[in-house]
PDB file of C-alpha atoms in Angstrom:
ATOM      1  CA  UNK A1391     -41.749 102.588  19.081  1.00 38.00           C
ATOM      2  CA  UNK A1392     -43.793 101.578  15.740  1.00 47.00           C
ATOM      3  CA  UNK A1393     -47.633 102.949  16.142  1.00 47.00           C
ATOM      4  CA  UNK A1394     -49.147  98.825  15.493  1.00 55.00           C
ATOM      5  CA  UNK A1395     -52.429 100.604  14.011  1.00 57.00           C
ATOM      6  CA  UNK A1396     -50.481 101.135  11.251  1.00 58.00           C
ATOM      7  CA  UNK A1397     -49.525  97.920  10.379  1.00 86.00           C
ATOM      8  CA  UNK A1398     -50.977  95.180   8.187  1.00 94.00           C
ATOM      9  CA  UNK A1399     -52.375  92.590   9.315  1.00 97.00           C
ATOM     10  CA  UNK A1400     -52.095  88.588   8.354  1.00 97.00           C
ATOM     11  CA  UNK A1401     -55.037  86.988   9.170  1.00 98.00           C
ATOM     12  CA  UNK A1402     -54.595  82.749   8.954  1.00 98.00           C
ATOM     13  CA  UNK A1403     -57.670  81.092   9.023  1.00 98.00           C
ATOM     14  CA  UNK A1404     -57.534  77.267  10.143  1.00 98.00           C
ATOM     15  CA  UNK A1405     -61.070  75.820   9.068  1.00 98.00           C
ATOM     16  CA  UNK A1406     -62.188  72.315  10.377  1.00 97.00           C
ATOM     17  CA  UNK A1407     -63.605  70.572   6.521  1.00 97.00           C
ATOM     18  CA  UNK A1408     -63.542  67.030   8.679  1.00 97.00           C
ATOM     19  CA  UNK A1409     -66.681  65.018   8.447  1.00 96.00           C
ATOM     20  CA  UNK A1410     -68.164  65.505  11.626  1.00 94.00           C
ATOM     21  CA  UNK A1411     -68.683  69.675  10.485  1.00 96.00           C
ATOM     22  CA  UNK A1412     -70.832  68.175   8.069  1.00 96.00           C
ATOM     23  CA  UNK A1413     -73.841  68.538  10.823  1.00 94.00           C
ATOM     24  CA  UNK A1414     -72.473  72.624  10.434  1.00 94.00           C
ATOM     25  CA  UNK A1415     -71.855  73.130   6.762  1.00 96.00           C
ATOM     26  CA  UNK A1416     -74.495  75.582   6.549  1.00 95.00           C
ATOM     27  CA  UNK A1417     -73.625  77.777   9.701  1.00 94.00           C
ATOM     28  CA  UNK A1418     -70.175  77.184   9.142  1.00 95.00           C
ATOM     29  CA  UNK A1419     -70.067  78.629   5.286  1.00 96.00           C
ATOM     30  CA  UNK A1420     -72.159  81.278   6.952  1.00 96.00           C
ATOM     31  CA  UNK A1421     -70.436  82.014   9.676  1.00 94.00           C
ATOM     32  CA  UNK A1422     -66.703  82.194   7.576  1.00 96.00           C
ATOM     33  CA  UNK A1423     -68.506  84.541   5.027  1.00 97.00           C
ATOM     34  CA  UNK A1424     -69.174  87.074   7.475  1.00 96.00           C
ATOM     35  CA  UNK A1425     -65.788  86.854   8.842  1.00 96.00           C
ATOM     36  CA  UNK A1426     -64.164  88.094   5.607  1.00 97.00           C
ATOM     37  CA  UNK A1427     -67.157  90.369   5.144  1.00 97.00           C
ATOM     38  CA  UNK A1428     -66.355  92.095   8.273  1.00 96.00           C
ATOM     39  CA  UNK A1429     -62.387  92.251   7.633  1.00 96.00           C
ATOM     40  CA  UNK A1430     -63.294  92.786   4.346  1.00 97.00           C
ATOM     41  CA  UNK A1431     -65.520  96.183   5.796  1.00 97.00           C
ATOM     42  CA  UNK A1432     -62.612  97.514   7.426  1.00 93.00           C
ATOM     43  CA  UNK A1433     -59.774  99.967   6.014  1.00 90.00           C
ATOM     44  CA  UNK A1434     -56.466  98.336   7.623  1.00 93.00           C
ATOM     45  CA  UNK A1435     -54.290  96.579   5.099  1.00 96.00           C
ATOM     46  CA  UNK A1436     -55.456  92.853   5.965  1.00 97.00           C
ATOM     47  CA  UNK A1437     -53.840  89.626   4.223  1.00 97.00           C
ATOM     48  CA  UNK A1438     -55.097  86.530   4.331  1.00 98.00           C
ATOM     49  CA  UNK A1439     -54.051  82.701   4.068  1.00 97.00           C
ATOM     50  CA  UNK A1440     -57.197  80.062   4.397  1.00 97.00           C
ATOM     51  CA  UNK A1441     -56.411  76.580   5.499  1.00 96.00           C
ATOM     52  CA  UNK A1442     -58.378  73.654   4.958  1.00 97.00           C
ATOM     53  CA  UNK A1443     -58.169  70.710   7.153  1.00 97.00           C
ATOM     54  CA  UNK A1444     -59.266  66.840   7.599  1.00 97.00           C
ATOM     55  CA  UNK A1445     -57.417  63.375   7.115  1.00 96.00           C
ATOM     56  CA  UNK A1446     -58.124  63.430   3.601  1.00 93.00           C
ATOM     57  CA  UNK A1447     -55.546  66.172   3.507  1.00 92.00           C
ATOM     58  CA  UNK A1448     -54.677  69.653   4.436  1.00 92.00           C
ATOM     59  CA  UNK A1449     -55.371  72.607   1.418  1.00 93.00           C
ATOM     60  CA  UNK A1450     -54.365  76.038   1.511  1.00 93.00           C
ATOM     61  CA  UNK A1451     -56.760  77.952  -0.364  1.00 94.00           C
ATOM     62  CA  UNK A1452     -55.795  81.228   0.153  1.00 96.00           C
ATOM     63  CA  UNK A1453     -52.531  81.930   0.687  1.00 95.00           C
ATOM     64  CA  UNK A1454     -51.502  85.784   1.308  1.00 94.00           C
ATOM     65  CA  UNK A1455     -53.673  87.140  -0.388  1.00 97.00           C
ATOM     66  CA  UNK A1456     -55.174  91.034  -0.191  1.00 97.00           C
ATOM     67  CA  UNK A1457     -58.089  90.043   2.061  1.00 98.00           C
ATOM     68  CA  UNK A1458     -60.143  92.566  -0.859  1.00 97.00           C
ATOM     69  CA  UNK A1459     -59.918  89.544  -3.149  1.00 97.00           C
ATOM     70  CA  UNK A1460     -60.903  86.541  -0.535  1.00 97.00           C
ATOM     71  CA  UNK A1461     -64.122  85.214  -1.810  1.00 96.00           C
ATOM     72  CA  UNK A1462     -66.265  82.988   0.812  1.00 96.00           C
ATOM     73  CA  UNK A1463     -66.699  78.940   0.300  1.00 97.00           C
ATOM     74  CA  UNK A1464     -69.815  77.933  -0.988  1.00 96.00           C
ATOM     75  CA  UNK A1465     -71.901  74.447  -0.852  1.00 96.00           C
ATOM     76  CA  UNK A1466     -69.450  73.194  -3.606  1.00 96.00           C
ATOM     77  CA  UNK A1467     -65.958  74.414  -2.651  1.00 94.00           C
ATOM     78  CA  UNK A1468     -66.630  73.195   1.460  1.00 96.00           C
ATOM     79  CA  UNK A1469     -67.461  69.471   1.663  1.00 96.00           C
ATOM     80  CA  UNK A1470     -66.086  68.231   5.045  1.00 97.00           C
ATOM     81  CA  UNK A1471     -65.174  64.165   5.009  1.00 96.00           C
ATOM     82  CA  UNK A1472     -62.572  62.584   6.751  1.00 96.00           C
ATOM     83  CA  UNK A1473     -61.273  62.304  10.592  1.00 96.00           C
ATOM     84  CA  UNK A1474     -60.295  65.732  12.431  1.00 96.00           C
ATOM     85  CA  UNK A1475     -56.464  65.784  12.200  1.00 97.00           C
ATOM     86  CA  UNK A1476     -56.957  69.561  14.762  1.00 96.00           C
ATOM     87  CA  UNK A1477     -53.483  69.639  16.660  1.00 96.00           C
ATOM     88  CA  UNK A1478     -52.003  68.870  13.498  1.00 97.00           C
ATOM     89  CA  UNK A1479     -53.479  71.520  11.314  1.00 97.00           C
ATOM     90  CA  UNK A1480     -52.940  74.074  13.990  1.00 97.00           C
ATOM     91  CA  UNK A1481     -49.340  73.134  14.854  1.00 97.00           C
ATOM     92  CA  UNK A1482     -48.404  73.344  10.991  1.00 96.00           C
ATOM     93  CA  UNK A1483     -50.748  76.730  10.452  1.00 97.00           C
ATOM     94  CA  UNK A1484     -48.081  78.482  13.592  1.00 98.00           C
ATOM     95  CA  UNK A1485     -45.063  76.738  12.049  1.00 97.00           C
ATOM     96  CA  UNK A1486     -46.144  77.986   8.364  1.00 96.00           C
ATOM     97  CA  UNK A1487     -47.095  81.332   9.680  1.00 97.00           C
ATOM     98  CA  UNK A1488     -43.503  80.975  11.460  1.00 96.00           C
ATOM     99  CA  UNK A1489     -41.880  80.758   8.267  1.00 95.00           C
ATOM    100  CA  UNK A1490     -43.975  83.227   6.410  1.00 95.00           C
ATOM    101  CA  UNK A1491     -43.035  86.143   9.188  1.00 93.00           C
ATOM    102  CA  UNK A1492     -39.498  85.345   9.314  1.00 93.00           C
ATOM    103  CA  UNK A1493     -39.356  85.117   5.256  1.00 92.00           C
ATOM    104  CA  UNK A1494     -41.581  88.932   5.024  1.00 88.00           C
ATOM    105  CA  UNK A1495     -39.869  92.016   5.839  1.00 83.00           C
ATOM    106  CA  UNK A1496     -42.907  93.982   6.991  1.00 87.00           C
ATOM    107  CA  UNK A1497     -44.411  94.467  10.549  1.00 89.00           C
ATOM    108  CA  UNK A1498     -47.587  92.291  10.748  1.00 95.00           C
ATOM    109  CA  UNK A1499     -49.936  91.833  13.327  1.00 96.00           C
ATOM    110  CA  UNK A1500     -50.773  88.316  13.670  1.00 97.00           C
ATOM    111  CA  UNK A1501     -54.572  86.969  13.989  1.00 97.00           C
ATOM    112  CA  UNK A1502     -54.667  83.541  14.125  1.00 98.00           C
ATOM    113  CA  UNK A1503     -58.414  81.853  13.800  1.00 97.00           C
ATOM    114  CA  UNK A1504     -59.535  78.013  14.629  1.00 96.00           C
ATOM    115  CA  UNK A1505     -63.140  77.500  13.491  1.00 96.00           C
ATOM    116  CA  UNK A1506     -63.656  73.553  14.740  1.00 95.00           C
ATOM    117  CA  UNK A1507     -66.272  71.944  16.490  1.00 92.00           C
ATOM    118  CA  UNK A1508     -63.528  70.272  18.548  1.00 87.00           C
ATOM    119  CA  UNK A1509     -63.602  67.294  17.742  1.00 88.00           C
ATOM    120  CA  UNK A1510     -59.798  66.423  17.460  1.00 93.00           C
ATOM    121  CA  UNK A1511     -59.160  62.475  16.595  1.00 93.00           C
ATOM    122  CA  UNK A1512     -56.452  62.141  13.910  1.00 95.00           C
ATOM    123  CA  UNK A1513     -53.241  64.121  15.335  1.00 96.00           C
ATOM    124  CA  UNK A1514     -50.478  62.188  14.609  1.00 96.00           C
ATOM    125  CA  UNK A1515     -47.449  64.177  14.775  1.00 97.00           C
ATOM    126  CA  UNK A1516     -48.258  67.177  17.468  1.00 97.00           C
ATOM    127  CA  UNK A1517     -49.848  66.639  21.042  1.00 97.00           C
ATOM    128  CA  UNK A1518     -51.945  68.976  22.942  1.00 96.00           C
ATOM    129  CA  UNK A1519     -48.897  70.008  25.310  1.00 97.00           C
ATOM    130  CA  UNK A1520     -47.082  70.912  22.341  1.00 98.00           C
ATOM    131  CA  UNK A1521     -49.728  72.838  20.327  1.00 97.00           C
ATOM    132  CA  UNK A1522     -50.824  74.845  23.715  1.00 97.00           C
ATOM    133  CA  UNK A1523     -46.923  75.537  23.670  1.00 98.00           C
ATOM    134  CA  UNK A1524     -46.905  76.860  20.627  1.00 98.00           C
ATOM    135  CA  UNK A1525     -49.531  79.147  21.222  1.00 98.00           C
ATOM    136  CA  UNK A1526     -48.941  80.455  24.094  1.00 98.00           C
ATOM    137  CA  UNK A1527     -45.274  81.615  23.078  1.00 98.00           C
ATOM    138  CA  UNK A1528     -46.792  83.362  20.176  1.00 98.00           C
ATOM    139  CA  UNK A1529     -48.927  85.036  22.476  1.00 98.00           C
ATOM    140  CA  UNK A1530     -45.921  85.981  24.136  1.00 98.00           C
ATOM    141  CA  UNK A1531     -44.769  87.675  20.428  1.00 95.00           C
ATOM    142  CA  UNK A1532     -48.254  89.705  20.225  1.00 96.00           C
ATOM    143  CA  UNK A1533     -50.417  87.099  17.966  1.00 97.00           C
ATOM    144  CA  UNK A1534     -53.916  87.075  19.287  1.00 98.00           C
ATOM    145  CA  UNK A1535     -55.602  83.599  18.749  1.00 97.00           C
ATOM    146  CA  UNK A1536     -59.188  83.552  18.473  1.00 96.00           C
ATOM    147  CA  UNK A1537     -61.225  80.385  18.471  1.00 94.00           C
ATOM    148  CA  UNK A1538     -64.799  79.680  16.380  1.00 91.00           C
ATOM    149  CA  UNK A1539     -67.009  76.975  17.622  1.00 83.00           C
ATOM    150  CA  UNK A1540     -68.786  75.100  15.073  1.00 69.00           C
ATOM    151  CA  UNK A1541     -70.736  74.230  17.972  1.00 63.00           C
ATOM    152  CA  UNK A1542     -71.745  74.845  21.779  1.00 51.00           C
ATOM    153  CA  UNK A1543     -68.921  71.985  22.795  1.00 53.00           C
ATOM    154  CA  UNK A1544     -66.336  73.419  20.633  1.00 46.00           C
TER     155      UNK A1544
END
């Protein structure tokens, strides 16, 4: 049996830029710059795809990339607008992530993170049965999912 420790690790970061995170900006840039801070402190091979979310579109702006070279969002590259499209974003972050393990040839541990205040209202293709679904047969396959509030409700 493979020692996991060894592995590298993808890290896929699904981050709520929606309009009602505006009330968060600040914590929020915050809050994801000490995330890659602290992967960014530790010694296992970590890569990294960032995902930006809202109605007015979904962005990847990081997309496998040595977490080493992540740099955090600032006032100017985060500017949430737009309904919360949540279900959506998360279903096609699993499916991507899908794709990207089946298409790499190495091991990888899989940490999936949702920073959100919750607020889904703009799903249009994937329902909350479905997404849950989706997670919790990934779960099944070793991912660990790990959820950020933006806020207390989240």
């Amino acid at each position: 049996m493979k020692n996991k420790l060894n592995e590298k690790t993808l890290v896929v970061f699904i981050l709520d830029e929606s309009g009602s995170m505006e009330t968060f900006k600040k914590d929020t840039i915050e809050g994801f710059n000490e995330y890659i801070e602290t992967l960014q402190s530790d010694d296992k091979p970590t890569i990294m795809k960032l995902i930006t979310f809202s109605t007015s579109g979904t962005k990847v702006l990081v997309d496998a990339k040595d977490v080493m070279q992540v740099r955090g969002i600032n006032r100017d590259s985060y500017i949430p607008s737009g309904g919360t499209p949540l279900l959506d974003a998360v279903a096609r972050g699993i499916l991507e992530t899908d794709d990207y393990v089946e298409w790499n040839e190495e091991n990888l541990n899989i940490m999936f993170t949702i920073m959100t205040d919750g607020m889904e209202n703009a799903s249009r293709v994937f329902s909350a049965s479905q997404v849950s679904d989706m997670i919790n047969e990934r779960e099944q396959r070793g991912w660990i999912f790990t959820y950020l509030g933006a806020n207390q409700d989240a």
